[in-house]
mmCIF file of C-alpha atoms in Angstrom:
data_model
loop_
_atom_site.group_PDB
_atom_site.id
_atom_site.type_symbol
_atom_site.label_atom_id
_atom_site.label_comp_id
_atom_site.label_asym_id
_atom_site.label_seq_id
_atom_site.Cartn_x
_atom_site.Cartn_y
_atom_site.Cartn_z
ATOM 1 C CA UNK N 214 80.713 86.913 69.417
ATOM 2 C CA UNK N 215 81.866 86.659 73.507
ATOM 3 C CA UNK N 216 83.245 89.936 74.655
ATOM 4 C CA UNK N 217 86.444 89.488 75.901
ATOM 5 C CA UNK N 218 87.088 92.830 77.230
ATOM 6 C CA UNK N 219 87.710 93.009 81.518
ATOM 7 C CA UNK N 220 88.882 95.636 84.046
ATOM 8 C CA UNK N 221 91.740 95.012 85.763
ATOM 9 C CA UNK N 222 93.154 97.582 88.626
ATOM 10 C CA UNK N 223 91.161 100.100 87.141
ATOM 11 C CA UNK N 224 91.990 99.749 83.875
ATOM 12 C CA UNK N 225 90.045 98.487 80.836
ATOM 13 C CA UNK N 226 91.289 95.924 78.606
ATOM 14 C CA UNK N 227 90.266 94.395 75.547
ATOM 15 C CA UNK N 228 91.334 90.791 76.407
ATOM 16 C CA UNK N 229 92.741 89.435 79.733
ATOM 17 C CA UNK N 230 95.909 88.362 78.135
ATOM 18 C CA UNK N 231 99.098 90.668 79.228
ATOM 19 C CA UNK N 232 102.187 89.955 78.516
ATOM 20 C CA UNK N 233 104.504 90.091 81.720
ATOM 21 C CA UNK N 234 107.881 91.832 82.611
ATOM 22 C CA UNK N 235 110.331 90.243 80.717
ATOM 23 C CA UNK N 236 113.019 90.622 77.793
ATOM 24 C CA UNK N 237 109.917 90.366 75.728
ATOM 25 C CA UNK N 238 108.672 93.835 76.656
ATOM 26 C CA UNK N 239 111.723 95.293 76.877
ATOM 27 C CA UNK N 240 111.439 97.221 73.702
ATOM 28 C CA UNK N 241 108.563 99.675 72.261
ATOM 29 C CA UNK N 242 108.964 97.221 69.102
ATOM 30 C CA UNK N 243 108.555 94.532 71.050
ATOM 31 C CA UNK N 244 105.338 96.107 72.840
ATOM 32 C CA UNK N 245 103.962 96.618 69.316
ATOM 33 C CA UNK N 246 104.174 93.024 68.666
ATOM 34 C CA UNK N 247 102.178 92.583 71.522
ATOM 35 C CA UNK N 248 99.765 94.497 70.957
ATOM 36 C CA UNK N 249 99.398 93.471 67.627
ATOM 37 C CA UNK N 250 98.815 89.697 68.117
ATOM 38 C CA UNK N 251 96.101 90.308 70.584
ATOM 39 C CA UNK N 252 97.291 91.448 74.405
ATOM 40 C CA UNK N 253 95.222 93.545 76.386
ATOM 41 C CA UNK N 254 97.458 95.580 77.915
ATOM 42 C CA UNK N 255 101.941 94.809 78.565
ATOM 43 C CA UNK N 256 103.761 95.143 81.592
ATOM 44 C CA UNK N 257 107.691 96.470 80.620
ATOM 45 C CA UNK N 258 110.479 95.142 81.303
ATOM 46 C CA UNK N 259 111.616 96.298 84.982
ATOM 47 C CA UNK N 260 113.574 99.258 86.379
ATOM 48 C CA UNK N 261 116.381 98.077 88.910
ATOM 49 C CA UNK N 262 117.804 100.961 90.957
ATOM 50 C CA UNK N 263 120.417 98.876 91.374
ATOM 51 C CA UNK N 264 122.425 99.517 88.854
ATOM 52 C CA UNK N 265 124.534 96.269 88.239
ATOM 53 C CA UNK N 266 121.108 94.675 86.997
ATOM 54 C CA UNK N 267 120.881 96.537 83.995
ATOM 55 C CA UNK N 268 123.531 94.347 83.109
ATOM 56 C CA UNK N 269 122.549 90.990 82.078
ATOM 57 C CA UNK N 270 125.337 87.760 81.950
ATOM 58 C CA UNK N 271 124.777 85.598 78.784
ATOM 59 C CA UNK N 272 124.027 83.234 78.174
ATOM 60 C CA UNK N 273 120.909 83.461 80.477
ATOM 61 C CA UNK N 274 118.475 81.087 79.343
ATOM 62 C CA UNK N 275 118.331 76.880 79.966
ATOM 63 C CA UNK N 276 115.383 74.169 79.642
ATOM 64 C CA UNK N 277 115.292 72.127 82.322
ATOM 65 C CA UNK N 278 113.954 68.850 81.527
ATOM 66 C CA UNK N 279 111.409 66.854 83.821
ATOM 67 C CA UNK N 280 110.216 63.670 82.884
ATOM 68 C CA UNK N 281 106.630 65.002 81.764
ATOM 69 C CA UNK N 282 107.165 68.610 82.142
ATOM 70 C CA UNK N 283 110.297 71.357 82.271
ATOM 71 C CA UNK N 284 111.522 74.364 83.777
ATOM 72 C CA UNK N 285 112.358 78.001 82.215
ATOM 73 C CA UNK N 286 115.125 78.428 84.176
ATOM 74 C CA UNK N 287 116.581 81.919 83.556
ATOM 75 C CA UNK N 288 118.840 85.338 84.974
ATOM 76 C CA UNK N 289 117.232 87.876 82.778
ATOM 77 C CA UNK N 290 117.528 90.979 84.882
ATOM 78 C CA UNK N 291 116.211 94.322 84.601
ATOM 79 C CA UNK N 292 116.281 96.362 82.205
ATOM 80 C CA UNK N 293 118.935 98.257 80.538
ATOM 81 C CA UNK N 294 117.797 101.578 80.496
ATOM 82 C CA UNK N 295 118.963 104.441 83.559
ATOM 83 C CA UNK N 296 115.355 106.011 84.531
ATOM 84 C CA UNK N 297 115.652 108.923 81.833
ATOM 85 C CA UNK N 298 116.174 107.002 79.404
ATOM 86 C CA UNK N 299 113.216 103.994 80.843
ATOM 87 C CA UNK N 300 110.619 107.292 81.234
ATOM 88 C CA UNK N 301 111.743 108.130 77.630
ATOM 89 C CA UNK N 302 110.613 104.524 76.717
ATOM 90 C CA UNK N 303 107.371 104.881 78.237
ATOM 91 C CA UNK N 304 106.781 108.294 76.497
ATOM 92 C CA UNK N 305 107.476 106.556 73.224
ATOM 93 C CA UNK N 306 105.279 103.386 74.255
ATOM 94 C CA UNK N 307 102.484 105.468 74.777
ATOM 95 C CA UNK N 308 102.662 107.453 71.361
ATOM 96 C CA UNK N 309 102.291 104.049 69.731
ATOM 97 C CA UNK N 310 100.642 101.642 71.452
ATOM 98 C CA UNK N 311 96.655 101.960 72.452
ATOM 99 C CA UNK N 312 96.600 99.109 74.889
ATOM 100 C CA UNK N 313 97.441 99.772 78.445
ATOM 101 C CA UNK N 314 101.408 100.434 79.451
ATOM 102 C CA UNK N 315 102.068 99.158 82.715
ATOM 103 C CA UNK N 316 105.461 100.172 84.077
ATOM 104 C CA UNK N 317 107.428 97.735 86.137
ATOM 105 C CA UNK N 318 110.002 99.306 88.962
ATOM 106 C CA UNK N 319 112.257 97.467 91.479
ATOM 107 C CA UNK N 320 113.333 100.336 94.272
ATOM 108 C CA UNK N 321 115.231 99.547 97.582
ATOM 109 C CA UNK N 322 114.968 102.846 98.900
ATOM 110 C CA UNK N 323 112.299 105.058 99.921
ATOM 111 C CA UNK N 324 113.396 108.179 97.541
ATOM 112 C CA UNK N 325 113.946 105.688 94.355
ATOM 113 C CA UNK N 326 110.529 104.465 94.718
ATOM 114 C CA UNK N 327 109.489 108.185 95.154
ATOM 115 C CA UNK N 328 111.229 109.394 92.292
ATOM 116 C CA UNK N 329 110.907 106.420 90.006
ATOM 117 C CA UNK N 330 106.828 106.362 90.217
ATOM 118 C CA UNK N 331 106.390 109.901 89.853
ATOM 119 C CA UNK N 332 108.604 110.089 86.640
ATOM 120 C CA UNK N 333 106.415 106.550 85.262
ATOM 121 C CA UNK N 334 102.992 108.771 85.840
ATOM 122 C CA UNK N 335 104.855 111.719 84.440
ATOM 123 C CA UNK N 336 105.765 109.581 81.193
ATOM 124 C CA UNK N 337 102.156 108.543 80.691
ATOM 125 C CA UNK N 338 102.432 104.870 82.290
ATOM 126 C CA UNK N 339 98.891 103.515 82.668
ATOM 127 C CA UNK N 340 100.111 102.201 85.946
ATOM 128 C CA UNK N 341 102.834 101.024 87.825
ATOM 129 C CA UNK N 342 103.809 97.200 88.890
ATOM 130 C CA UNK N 343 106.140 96.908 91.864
ATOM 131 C CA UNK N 344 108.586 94.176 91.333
ATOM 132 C CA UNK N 345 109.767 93.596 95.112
ATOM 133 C CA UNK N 346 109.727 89.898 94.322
ATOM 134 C CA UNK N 347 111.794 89.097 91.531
ATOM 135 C CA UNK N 348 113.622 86.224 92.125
ATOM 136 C CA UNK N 349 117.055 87.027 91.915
ATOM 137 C CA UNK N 350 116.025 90.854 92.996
ATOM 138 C CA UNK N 351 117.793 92.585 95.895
ATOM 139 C CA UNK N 352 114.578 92.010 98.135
ATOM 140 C CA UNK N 353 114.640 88.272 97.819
ATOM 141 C CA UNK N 354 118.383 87.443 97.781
ATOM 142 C CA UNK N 355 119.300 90.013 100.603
ATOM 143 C CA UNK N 356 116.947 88.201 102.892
ATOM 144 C CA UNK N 357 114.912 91.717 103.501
ATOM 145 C CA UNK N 358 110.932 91.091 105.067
ATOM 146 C CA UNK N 359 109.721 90.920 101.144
ATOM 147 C CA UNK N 360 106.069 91.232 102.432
ATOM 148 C CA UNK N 361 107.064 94.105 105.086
ATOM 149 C CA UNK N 362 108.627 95.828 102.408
ATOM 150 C CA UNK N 363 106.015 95.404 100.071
ATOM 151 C CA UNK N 364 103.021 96.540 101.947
ATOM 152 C CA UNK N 365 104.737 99.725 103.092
ATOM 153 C CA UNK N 366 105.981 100.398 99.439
ATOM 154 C CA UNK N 367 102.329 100.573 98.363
ATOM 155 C CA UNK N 368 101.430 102.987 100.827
ATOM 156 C CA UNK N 369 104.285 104.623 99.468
ATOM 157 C CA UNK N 370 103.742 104.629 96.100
ATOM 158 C CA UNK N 371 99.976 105.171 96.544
ATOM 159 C CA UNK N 372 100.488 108.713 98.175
ATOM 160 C CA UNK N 373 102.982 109.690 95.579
ATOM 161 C CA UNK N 374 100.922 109.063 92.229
ATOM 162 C CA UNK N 375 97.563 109.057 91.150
ATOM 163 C CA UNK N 376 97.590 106.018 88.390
ATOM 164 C CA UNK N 377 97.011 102.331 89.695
ATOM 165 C CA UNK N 378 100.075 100.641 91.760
ATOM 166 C CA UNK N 379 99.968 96.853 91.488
ATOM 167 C CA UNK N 380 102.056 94.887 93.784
ATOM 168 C CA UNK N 381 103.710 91.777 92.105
ATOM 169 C CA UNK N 382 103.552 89.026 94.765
ATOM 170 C CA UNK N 383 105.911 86.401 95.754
ATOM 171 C CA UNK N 384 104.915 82.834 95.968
ATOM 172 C CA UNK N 385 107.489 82.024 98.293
ATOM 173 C CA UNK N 386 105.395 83.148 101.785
ATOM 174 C CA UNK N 387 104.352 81.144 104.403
ATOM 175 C CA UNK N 388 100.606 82.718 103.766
ATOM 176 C CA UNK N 389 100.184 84.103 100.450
ATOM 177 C CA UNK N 390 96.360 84.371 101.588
ATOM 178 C CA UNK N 391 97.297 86.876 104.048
ATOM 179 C CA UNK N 392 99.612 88.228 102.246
ATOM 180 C CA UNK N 393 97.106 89.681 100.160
ATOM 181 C CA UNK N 394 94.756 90.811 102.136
ATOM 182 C CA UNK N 395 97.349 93.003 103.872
ATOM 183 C CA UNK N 396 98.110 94.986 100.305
ATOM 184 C CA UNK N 397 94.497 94.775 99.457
ATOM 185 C CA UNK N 398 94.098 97.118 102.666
ATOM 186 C CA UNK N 399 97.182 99.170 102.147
ATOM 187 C CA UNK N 400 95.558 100.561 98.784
ATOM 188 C CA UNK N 401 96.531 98.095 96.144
ATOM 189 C CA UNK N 402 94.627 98.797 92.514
ATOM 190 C CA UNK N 403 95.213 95.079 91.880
ATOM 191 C CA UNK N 404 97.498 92.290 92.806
ATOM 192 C CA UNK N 405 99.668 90.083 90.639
ATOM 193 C CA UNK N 406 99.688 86.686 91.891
ATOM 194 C CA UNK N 407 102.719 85.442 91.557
ATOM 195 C CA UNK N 408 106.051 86.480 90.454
ATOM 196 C CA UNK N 409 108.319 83.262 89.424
ATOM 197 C CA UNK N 410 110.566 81.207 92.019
ATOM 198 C CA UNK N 411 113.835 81.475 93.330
ATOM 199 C CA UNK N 412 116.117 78.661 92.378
ATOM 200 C CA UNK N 413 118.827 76.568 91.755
ATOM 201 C CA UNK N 414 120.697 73.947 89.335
ATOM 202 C CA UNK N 415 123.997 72.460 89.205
ATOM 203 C CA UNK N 416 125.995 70.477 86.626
ATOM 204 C CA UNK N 417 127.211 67.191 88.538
ATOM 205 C CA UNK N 418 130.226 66.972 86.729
ATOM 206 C CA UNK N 419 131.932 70.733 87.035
ATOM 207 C CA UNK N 420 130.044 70.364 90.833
ATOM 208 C CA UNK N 421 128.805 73.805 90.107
ATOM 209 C CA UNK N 422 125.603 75.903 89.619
ATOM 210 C CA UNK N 423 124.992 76.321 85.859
ATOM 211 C CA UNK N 424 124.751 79.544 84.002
ATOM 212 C CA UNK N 425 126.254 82.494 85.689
ATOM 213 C CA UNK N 426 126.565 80.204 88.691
ATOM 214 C CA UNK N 427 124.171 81.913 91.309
ATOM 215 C CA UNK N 428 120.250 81.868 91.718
ATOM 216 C CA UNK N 429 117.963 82.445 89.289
ATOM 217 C CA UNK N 430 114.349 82.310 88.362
ATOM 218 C CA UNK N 431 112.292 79.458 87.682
ATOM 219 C CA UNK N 432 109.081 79.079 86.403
ATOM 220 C CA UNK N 433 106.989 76.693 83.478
ATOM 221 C CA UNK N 434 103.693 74.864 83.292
ATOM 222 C CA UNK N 435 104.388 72.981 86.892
ATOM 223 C CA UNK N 436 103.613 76.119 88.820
ATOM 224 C CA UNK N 437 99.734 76.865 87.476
ATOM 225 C CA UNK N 438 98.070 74.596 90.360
ATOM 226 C CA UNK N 439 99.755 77.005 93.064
ATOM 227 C CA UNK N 440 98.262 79.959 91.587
ATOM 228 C CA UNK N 441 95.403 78.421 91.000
ATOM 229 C CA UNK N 442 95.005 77.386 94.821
ATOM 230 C CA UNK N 443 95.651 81.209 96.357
ATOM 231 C CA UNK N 444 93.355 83.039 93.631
ATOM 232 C CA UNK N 445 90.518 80.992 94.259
ATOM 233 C CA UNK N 446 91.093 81.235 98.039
ATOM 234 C CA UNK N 447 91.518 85.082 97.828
ATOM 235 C CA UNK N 448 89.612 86.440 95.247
ATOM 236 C CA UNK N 449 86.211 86.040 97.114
ATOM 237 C CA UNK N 450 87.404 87.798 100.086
ATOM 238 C CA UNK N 451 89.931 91.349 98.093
ATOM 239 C CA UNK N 452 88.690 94.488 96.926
ATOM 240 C CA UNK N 453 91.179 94.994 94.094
ATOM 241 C CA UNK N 454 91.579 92.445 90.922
ATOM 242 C CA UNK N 455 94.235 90.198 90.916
ATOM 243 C CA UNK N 456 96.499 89.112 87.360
ATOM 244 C CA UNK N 457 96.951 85.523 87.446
ATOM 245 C CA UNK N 458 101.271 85.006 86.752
ATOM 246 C CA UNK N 459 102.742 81.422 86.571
ATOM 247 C CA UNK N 460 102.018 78.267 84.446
ATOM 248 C CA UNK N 461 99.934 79.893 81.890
ATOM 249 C CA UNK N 462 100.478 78.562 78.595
ATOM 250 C CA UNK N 463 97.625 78.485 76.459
ATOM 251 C CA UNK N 464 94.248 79.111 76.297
ATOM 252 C CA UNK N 465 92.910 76.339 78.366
ATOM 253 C CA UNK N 466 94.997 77.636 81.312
ATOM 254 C CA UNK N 467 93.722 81.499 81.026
ATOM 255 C CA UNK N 468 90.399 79.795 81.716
ATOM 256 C CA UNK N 469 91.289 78.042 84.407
ATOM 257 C CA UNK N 470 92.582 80.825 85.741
ATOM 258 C CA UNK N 471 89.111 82.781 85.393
ATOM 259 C CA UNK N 472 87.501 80.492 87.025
ATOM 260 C CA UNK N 473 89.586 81.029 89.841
ATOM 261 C CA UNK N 474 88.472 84.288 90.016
ATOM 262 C CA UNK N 475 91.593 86.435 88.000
ATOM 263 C CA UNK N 476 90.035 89.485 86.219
ATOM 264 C CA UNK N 477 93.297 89.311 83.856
ATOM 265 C CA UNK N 478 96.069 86.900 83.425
ATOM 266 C CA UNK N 479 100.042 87.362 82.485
ATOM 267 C CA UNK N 480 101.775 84.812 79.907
ATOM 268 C CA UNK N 481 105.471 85.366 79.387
ATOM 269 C CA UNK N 482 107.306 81.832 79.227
ATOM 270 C CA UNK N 483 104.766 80.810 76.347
ATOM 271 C CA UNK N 484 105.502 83.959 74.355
ATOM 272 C CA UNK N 485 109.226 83.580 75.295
ATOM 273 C CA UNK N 486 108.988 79.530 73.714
ATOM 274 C CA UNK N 487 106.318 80.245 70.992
ATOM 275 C CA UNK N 488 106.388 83.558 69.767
ATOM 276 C CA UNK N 489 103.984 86.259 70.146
ATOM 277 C CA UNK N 490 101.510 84.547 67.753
ATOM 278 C CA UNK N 491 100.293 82.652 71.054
ATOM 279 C CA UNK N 492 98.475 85.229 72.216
ATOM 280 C CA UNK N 493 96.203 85.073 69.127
ATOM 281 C CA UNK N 494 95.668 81.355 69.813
ATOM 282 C CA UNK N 495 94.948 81.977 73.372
ATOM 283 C CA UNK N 496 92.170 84.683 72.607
ATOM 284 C CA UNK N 497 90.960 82.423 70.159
ATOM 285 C CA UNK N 498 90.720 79.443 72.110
ATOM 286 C CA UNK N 499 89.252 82.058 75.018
ATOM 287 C CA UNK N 500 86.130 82.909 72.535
ATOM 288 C CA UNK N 501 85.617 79.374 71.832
ATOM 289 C CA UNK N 502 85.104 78.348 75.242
ATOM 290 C CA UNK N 503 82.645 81.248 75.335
ATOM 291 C CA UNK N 504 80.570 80.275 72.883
ATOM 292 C CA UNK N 505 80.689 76.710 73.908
ATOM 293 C CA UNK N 506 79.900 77.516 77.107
ATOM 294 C CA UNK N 507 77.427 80.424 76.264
ATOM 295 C CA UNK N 508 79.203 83.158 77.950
ATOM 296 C CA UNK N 509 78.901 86.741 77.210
ATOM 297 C CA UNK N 510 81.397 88.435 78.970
ATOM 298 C CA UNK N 511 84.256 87.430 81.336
ATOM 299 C CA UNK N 512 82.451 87.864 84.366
ATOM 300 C CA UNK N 513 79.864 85.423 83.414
ATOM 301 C CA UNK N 514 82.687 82.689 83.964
ATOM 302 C CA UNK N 515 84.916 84.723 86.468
ATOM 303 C CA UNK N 516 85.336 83.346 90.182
ATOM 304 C CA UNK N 517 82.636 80.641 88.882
ATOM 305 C CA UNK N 518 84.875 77.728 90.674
ATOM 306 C CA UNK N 519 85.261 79.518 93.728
ATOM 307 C CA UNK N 520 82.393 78.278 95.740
ATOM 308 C CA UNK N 521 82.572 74.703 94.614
ATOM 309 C CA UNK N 522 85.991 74.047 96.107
ATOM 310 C CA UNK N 523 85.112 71.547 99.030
ATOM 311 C CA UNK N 524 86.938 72.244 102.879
ATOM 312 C CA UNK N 525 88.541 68.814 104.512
ATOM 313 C CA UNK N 526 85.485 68.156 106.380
ATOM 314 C CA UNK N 527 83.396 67.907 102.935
ATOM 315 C CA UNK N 528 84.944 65.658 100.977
ATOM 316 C CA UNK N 529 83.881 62.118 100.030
ATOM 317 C CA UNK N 530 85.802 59.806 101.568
ATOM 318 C CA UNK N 531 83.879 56.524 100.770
ATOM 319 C CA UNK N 532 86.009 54.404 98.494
ATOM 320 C CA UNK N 533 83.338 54.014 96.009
ATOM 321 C CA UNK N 534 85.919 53.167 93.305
ATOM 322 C CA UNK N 535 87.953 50.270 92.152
ATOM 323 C CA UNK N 536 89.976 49.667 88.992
ATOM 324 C CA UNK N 537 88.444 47.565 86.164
ATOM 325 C CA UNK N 538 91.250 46.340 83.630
ATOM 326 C CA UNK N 539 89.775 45.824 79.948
ATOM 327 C CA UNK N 540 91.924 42.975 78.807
ATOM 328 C CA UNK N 541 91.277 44.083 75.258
ATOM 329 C CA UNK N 542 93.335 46.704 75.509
ATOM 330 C CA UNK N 543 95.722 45.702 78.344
ATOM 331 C CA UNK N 544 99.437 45.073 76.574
ATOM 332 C CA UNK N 545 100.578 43.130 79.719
ATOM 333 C CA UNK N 546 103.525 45.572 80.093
ATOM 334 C CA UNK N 547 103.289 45.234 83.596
ATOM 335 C CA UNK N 548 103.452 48.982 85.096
ATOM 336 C CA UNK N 549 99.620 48.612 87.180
ATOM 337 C CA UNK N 550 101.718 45.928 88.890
ATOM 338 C CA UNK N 551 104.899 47.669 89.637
ATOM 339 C CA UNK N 552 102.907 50.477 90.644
ATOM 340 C CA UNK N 553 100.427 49.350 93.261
ATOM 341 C CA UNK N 554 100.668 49.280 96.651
ATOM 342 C CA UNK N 555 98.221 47.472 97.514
ATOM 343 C CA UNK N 556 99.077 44.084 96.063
ATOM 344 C CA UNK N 557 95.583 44.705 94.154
ATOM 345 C CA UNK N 558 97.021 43.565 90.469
ATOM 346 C CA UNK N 559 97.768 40.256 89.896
ATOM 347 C CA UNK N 560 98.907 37.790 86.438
ATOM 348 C CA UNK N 561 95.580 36.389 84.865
ATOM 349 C CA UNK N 562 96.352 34.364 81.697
ATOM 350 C CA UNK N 563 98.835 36.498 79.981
ATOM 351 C CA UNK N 564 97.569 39.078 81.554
ATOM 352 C CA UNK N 565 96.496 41.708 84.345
ATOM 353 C CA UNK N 566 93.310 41.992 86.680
ATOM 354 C CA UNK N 567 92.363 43.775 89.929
ATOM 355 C CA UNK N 568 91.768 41.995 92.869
ATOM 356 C CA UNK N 569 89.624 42.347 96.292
ATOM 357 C CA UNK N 570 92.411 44.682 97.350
ATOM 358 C CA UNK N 571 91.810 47.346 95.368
ATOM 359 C CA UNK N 572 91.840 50.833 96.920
ATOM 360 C CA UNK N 573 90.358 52.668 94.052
ATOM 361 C CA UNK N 574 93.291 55.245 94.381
ATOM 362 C CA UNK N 575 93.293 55.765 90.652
ATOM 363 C CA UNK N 576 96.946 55.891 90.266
ATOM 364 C CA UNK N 577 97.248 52.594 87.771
ATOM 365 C CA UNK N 578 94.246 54.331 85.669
ATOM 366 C CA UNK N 579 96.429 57.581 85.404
ATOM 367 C CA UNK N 580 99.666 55.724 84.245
ATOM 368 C CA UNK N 581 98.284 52.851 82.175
ATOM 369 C CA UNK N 582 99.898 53.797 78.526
ATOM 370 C CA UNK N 583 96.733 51.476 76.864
ATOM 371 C CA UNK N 584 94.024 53.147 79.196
ATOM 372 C CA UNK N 585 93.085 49.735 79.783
ATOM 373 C CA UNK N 586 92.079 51.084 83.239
ATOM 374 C CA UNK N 587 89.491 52.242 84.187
ATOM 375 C CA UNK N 588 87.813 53.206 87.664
ATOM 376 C CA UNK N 589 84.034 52.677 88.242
ATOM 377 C CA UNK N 590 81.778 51.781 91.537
ATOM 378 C CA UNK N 591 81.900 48.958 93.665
ATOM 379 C CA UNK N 592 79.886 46.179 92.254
ATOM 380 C CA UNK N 593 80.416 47.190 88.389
ATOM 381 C CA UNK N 594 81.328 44.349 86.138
#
């Protein structure tokens, strides 16, 4: 059977799967359940110094619907606890759970962050997450230099305590690349790439934002291919590991993920929408693809994508392909036509075929609902 055990910030965990910051690890029963169906390590819910965010408004929650995907939209907040009473947590954590306990702290001062870390490592925290970006934090709404702030706070941090201090990165940067690089030299144990987006709805009728009616968070299955993109570019060139954060929502996605070159990976929408049983499905799906694949260990497959990612001046750009329509299958509803651009479709007898004109852009092949279309070389019958 595939081991499925990888080190991440200098910790060792039994699967890549953590479960992020959220409402989900806000409790030690809740950690438990985690632990139970499979995680390799949690990540509590976060500490705000600022008090108000211990509060959070309700209802907080909404799916927003896209036409083939949606949006967790949500104001979760921190959590509820004072840091006594969040140290006392971890304490309790650690007495039951044997998975790692990373603790999760949002600081806007210099002391908090002082104080706050060394009373996580007191508690027995297996390491400590800094949550600079969330999304409707004060380091993202009060328009502070998030990645200033960040790279000094892990200095910070790192002189204060001995256990790992992971960063949690914000994907709203003009350079994310960079980004990282700078915390991988100011002593980060491992990066999390990335925390969700800031955001914003608004109900048309009441002409108002919905929910508690500011910014929140925003995150679902869209926002994989960004992560994907900066991993793969960074993980070649940092020192620490990185935990993959956004899109991830079931097995098929860790992977990709691990490809990219993330030693671990953090699910929380998919657990929030499915219950923690998912985690057992994504492990399972995980050893599957090992043995399919005939992979031993994580880093077998780890980072395995990175060097086959092409640069502008390498990719093909012959147009080798044009659409073929089978007119067995084609129902004649008409959408390759309404779709192409290049006046390449055209009636034939009830029904559809592709012309001289033909690109071979692939776009009527992606949205026929028959997969009557398909693309093949120049010449094909």
């Amino acid at each position: 059977m595939p081991n499925l055990s990888t080190t991440y910030a200098k910790l060792n965990l039994r699967t890549p799967v953590i479960v992020a910051s959220a409402g989900i690890t806000g409790t030690v029963e809740r950690l438990q359940r985690c632990e139970e169906n499979g995680a390799g390590a949690v990540v509590t819910k976060s500490l705000f110094q600022k008090e108000i965010c211990r509060i959070a408004p309700t209802p907080r929650f909404k799916i927003v619907k896209h036409e083939n995907t949606f949006t967790l939209y949500s104001y979760e907040q921190a959590s509820e606890f004072n840091p006594q009473e969040y140290a006392e947590f971890i304490f309790k954590a650690k007495q039951k759970l044997s998975i790692p306990v990373i603790a999760s702290i949002n600081c806007y001062t210099d002391d908090a962050w002082l104080e706050y870390s060394k009373l996580m490592e007191q508690a027995g925290a297996d390491a400590i997450e800094l949550n600079l970006s969330c999304p409707h934090g004060v380091h993202i709404m009060s328009g502070m230099d998030v990645i200033e702030e960040m790279v000094n706070t892990t200095k910070l941090v790192k002189s204060n305590v001995k256990i790992p201090v992971i960063p949690k990165m914000t994907p709203q940067s003009t350079n994310p690349g960079s980004d990282a690089l700078r915390l991988d030299s100011a002593g980060a144990d491992g990066l999390v790439m990335f925390n969700r987006f800031t955001g914003l709805d608004i109900d048309i009728e009441k002409e108002a934002p919905i929910l508690h009616g500011g910014y929140a968070g925003h995150g679902g299955p869209w926002a994989i291919m960004y992560g994907l993109r900066w991993i793969s570019a960074v993980s070649p060139k940092v020192k620490c590991s990185i935990s993959a954060s956004g899109g991830a929502m079931n097995g098929e996605d860790v992977v990709k993920y691990i490809l990219a070159g993330a030693s671990a990976v953090q699910v929380c929408t998919t657990v929030i929408l499915n219950g923690y049983g998912v985690i057992k499905k994504i492990n399972k799906y995980l050893e599957e693809y090992m043995e399919r694949k005939g992979y031993n260990t994580i880093d077998d497959f780890k980072g395995k994508v990175c060097s086959r990612i092409l640069d502008m001046d390498s990719v093909d750009r012959t147009h080798w392909a044009v659409a073929r329509i089978d007119k067995e299958k084609c129902t004649s509803c008409g959408k390759c036509f309404t779709v192409c651009i290049y006046d390449a479709i055209e009636k034939d007898d009830g029904k559809f075929k592709v012309n001289q004109n033909c690109d071979g852009c692939g776009l009527c092949a992606e949205l026929c609902p028959a997969k009557a279309i398909l693309m093949v070389r120049r010449g094909e019958v």
